[in-house]
Short mmCIF file of C-alpha atoms and ligand atoms in Angstrom, two decimals:
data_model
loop_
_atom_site.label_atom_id
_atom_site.label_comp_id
_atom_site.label_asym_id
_atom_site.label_seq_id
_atom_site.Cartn_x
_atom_site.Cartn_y
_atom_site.Cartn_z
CA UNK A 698 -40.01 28.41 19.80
CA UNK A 699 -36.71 30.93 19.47
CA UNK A 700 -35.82 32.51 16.49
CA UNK A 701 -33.10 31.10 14.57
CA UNK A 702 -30.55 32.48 12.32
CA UNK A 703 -27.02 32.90 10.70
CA UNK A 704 -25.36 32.31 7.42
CA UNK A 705 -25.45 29.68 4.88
CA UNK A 706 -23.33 28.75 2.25
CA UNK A 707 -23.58 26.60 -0.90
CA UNK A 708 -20.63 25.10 -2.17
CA UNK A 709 -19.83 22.27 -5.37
CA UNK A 710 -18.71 22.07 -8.25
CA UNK A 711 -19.75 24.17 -11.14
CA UNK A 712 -23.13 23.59 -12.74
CA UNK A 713 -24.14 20.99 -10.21
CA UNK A 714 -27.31 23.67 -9.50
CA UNK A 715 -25.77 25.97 -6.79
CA UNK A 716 -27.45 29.10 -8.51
CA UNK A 717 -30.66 27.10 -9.20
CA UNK A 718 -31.33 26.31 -5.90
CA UNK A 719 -30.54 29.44 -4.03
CA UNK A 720 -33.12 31.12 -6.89
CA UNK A 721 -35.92 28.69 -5.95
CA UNK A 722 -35.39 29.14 -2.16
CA UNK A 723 -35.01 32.97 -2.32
CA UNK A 724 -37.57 33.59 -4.84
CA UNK A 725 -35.62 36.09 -6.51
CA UNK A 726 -33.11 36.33 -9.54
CA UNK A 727 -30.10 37.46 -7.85
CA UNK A 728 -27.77 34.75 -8.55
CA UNK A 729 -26.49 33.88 -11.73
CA UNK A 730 -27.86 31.11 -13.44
CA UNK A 731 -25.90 29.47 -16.79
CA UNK A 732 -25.27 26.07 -18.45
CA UNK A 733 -22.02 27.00 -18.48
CA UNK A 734 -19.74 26.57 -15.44
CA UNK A 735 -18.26 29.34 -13.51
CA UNK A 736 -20.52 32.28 -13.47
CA UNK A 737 -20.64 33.13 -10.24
CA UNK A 738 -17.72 34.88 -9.39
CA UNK A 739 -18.99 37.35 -5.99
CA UNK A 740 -20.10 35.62 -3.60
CA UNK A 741 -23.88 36.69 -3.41
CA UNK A 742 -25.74 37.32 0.07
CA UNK A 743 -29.25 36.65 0.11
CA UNK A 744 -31.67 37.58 2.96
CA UNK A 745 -34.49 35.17 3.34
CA UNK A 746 -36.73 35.97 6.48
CA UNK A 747 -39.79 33.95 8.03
CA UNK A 748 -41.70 34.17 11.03
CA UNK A 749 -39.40 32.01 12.71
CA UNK A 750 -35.78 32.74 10.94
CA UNK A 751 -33.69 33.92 9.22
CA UNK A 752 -31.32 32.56 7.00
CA UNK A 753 -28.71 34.68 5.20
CA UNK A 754 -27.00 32.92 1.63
CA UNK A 755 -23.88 32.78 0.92
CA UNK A 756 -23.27 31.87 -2.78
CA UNK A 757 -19.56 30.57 -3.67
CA UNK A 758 -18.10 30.13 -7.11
CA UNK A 759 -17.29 26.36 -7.58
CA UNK A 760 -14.28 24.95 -6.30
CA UNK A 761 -11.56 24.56 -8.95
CA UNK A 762 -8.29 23.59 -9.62
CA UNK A 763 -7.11 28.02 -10.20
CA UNK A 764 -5.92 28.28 -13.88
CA UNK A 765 -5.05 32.01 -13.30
CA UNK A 766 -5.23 34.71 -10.86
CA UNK A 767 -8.84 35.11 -10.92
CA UNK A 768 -9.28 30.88 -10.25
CA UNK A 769 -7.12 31.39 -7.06
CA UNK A 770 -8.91 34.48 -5.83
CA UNK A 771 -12.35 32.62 -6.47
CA UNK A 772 -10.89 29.18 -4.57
CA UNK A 773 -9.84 31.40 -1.61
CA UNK A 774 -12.94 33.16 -1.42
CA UNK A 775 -15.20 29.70 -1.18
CA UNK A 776 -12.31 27.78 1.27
CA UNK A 777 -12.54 30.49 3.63
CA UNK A 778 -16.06 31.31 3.90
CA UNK A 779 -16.61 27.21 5.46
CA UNK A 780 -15.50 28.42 8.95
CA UNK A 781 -17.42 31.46 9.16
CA UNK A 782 -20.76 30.38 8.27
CA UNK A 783 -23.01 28.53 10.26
CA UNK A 784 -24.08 25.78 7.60
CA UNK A 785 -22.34 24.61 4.94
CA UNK A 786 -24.43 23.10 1.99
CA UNK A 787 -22.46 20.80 -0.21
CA UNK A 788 -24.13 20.24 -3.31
CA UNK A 789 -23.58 17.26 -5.92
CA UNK A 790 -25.05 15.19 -8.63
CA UNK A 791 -27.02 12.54 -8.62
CA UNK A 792 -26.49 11.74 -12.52
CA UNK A 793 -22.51 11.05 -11.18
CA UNK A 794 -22.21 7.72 -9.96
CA UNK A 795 -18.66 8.03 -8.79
CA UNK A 796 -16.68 10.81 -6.87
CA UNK A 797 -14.60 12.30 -9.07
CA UNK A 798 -11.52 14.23 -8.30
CA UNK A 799 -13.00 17.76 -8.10
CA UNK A 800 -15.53 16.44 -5.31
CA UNK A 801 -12.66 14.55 -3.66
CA UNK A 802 -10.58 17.40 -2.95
CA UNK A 803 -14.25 19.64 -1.93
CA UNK A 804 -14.52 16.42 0.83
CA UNK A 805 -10.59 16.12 1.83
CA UNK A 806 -11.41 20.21 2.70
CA UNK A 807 -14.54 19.90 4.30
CA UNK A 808 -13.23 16.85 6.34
CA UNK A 809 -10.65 20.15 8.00
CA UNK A 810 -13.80 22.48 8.63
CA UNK A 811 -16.19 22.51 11.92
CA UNK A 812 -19.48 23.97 10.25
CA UNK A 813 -22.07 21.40 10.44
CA UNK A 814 -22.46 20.11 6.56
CA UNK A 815 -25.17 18.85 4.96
CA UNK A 816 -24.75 17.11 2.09
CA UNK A 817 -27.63 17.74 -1.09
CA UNK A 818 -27.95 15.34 -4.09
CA UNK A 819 -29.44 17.32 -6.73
CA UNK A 820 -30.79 16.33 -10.29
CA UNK A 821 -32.99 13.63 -8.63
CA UNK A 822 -35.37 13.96 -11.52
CA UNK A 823 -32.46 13.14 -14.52
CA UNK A 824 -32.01 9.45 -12.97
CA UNK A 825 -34.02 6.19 -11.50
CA UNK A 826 -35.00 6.23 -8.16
CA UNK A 827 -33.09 2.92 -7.45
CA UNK A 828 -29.67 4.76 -8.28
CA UNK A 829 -30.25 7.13 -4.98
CA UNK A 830 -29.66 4.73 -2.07
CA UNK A 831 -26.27 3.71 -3.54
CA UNK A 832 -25.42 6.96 -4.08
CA UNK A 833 -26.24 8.00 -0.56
CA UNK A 834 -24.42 4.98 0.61
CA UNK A 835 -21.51 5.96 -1.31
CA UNK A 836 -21.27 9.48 0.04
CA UNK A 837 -22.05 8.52 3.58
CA UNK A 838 -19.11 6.45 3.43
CA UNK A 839 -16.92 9.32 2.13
CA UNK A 840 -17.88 11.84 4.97
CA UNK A 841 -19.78 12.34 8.30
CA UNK A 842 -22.29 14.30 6.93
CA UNK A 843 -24.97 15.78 9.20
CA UNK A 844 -27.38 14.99 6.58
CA UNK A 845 -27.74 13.63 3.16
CA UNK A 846 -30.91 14.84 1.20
CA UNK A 847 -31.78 13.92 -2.59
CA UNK A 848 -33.49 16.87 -3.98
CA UNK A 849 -34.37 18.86 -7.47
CA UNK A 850 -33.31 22.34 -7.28
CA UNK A 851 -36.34 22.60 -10.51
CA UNK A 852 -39.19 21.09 -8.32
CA UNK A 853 -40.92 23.62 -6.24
CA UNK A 854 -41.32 21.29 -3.00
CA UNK A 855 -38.17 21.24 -2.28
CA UNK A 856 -38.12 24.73 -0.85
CA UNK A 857 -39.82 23.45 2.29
CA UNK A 858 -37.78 20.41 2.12
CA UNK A 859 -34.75 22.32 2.19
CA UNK A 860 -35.96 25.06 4.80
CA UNK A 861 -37.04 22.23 7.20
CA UNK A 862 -33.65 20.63 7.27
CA UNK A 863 -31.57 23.87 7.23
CA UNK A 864 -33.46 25.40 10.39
CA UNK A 865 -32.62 22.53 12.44
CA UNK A 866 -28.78 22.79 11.71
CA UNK A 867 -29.42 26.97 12.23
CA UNK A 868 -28.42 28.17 15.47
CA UNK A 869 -30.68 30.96 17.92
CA UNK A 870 -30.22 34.00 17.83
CA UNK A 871 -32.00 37.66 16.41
CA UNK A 872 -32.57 38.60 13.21
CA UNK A 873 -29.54 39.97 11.64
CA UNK A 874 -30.59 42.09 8.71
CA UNK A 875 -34.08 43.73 7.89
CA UNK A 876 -37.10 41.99 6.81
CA UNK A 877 -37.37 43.26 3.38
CA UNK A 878 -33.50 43.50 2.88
CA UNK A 879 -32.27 40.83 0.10
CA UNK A 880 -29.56 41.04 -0.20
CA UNK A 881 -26.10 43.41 0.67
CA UNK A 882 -24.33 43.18 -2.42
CA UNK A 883 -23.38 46.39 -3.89
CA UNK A 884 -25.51 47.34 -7.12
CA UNK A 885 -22.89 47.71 -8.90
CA UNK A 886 -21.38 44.08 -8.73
CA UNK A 887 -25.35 43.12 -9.34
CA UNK A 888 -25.20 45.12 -12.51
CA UNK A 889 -22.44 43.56 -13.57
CA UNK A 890 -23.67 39.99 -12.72
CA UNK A 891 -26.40 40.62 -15.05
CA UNK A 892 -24.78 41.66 -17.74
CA UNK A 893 -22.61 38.94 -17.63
CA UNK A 894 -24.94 36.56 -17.90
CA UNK A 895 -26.76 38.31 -20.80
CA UNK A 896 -23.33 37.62 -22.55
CA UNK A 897 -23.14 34.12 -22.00
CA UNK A 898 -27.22 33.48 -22.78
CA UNK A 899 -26.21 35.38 -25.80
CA UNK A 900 -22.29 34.47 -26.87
CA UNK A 901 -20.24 31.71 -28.10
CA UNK A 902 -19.03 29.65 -24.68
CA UNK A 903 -15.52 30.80 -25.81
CA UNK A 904 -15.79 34.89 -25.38
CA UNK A 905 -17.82 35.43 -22.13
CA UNK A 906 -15.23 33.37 -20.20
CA UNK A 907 -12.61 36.14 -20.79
CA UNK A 908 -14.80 38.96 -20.34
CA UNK A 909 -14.82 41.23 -17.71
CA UNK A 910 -17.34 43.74 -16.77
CA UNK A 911 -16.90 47.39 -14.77
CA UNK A 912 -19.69 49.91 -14.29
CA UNK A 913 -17.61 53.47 -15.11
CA UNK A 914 -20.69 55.28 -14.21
CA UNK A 915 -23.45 54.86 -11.62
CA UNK A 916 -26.35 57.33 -11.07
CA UNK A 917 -29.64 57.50 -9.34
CA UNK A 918 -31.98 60.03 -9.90
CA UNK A 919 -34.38 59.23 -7.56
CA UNK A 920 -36.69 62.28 -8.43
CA UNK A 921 -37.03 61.42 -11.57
CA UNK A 922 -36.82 57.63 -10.71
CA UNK A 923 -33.84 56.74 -13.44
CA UNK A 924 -30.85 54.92 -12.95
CA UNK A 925 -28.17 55.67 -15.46
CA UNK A 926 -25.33 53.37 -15.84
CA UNK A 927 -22.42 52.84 -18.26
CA UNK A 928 -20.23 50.21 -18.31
CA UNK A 929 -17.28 48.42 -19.94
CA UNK A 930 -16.55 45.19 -21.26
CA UNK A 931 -13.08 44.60 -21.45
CA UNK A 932 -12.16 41.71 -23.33
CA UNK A 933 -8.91 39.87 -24.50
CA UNK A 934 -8.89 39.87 -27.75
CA UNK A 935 -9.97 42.46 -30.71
CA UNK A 936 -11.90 39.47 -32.69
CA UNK A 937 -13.68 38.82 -29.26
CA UNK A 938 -14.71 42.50 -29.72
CA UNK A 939 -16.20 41.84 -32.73
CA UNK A 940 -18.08 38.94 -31.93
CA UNK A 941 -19.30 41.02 -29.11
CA UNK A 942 -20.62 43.92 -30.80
CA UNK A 943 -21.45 42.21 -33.73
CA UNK A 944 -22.95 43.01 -36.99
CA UNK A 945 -23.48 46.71 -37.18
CA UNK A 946 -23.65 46.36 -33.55
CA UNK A 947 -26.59 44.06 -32.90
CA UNK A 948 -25.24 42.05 -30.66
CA UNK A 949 -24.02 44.85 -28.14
CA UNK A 950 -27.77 46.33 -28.68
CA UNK A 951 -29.53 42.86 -27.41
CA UNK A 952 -27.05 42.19 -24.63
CA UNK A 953 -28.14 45.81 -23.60
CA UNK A 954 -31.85 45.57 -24.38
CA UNK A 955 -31.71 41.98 -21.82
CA UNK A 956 -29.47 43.46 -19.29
CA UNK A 957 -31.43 46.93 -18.59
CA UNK A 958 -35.00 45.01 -18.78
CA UNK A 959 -33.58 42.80 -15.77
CA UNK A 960 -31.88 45.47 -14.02
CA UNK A 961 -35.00 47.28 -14.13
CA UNK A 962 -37.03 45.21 -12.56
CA UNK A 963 -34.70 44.14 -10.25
CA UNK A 964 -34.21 47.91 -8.70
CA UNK A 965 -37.53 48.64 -9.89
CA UNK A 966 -36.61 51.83 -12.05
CA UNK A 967 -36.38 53.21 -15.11
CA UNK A 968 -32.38 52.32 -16.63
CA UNK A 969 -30.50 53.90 -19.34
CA UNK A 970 -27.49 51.26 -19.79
CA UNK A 971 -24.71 51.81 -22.03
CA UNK A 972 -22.26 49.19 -22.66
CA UNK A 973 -18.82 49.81 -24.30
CA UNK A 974 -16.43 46.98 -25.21
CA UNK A 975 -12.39 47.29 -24.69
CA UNK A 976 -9.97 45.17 -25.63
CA UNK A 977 -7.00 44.63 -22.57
CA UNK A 978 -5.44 41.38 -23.44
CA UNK A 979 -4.76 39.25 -20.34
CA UNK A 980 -6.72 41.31 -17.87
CA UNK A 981 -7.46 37.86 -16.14
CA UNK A 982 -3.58 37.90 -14.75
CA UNK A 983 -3.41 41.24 -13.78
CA UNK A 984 -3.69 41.92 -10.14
CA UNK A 985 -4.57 45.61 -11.34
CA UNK A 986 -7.70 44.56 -13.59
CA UNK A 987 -9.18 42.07 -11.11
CA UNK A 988 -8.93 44.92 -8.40
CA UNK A 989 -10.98 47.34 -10.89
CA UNK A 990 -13.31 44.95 -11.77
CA UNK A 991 -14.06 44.04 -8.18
CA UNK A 992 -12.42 40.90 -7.21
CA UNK A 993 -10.82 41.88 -4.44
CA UNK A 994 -10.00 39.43 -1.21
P1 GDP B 1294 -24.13 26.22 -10.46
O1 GDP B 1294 -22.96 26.39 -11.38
O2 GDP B 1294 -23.86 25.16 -9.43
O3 GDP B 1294 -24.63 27.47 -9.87
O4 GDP B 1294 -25.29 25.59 -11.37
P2 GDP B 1294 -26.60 26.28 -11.98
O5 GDP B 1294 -27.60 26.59 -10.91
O6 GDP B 1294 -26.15 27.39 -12.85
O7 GDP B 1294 -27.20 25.06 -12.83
C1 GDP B 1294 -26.54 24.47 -13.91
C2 GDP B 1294 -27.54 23.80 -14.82
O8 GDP B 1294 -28.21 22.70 -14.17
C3 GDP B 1294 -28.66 24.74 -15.28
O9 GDP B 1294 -28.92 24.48 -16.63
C4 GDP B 1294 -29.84 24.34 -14.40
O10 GDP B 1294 -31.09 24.60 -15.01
C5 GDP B 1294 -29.61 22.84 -14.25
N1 GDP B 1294 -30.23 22.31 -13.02
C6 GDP B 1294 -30.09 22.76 -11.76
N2 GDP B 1294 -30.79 22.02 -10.88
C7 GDP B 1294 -31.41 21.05 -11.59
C8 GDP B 1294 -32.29 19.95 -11.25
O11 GDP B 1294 -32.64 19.70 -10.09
N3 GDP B 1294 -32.69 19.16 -12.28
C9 GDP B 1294 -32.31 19.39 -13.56
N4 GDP B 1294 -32.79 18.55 -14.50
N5 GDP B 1294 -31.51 20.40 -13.93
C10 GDP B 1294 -31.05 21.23 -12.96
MG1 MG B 1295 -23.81 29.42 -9.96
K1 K B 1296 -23.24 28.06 -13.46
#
């Protein structure tokens, strides 16, 4: 049998398991995983490689109505990734038994795109067994989807599941990255991932939303096998500060301790991380800021 490959992306809307699933199929924590919609903000490119393909992951931020600058950049970014990949994996709900307007709009979109799209109802495990085939009937009814697959991002089968159905839909071709790469996102924007998601394990839902995160400072020693990093938090408001650092800085200290003992194992070295909090009120419309910080188009 030829080898198959090419790129896959996940889209839906926030918190409908986007992050959850790409963990379970890539095995690794690269994505950003929260109760709390949103997180993702880069899109993520994960390698997975088997004897017979190779599937590269493309993770999007959901698709949103944009509140601010940073909403539109992250709306763009998902739309116009649909026509370059060569599966698109639209993920919903099972627990919804209508489609609301967010999903609407994700179909009226995909309904202008050519990528084959397969269509995953996740959460199977939250709700009775009877509910799926009316669901499925629903949703067939909505789009021409290649495929429409209940699954639980949480339940280890699916992996296969979800690798059986997403090689069929991949095209032929050669392996496009390494075998042991995992993924081409910069360090950096990993770092900052993480540390972003220490913040919202860690913060009131309120603060992490308007936080942004830059690494100033970024330095292997490979000799010595350290990684030194410092980074800022720039925030919008001086009680957000606060709230951040916290009481004779404890907060700041665990947000640190959590982010350097992923980051560790993730690049497998030892990590000095320090963190430093700024406020810059309303860096979230600034064209400037979101440059800095890495959200470029
Ligand atoms: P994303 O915003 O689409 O990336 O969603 P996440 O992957 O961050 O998941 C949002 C929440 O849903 C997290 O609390 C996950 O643990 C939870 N979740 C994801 N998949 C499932 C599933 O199949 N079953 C259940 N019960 N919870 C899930
Ligand atoms: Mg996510
Ligand atoms: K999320």
């Amino acid at each position: 049998m030829a080898f198959k490959s090419g790129f896959i992306t996940i889209i839906g809307r926030p918190n409908v398991g986007k992050s959850t699933l790409l963990n379970l199929l890539t095995g690794e924590k690269v994505s950003i995983i929260s109760r709390k919609p949103q997180t993702t903000r880069h899109n993520i490119r994960t390698v997975v490689t088997r004897e017979d393909f190779q599937m590269v992951f493309v993770d999007t931020p959901g698709i949103h109505k944009p509140k601010n600058k940073l909403g539109e950049f992250m709306m763009n970014a998902a739309m116009d990734t649909l026509d370059d990949v060569d599966i698109v994996l639209y993920m919903v709900e099972a627990t919804e038994n209508e489609i609301g307007p967010g999903d609407q709009s994700i179909i009226a979109a995909l309904k202008k795109v050519h990528t084959p799209v397969i269509l995953a109802i996740n959460k199977v495990d939250l709700v009775e067994k009877s509910s799926l085939l009316p669901l499925i009937d629903m949703y067939s009814k909505a789009h021409d989807f290649r495929e429409i697959v209940p699954i639980s991002a949480t339940d280890p089968r699916t992996v296969e599941l979800m690798f059986g159905i997403l090689k069929k839909y991949l095209p032929e071709g050669e392996k496009l990255y390494p075998d042991d790469m995992l993924t081409d996102q910069p360090a950096k924007v990993l770092v900052q991932e993480l540390i972003r998601e220490k913040m919202l394990e860690l913060l009131d839902d309120e603060v992490p939303h308007g936080v942004g995160i830059e690494v100033v400072r970024y330095n292997e020693n490979e000799e010595r096998n350290i990684l030194g990093i410092d980074a800022n938090i720039y925030c919008e408001k001086a009680s957000h500060k606060a709230i951040i650092i916290g009481k004779g800085g404890e907060m700041l200290k665990r947000i640190g301790i959590r982010a350097r003992e992923d980051i560790e194992r993730l690049f497998g070295m030892k990590v000095v991380l320090k963190l430093w909090v700024k406020v810059k009120e309303d860096w979230r419309n600034s064209d400037y800021m979101l440059n800095e910080l890495g959200y470029k188009s």
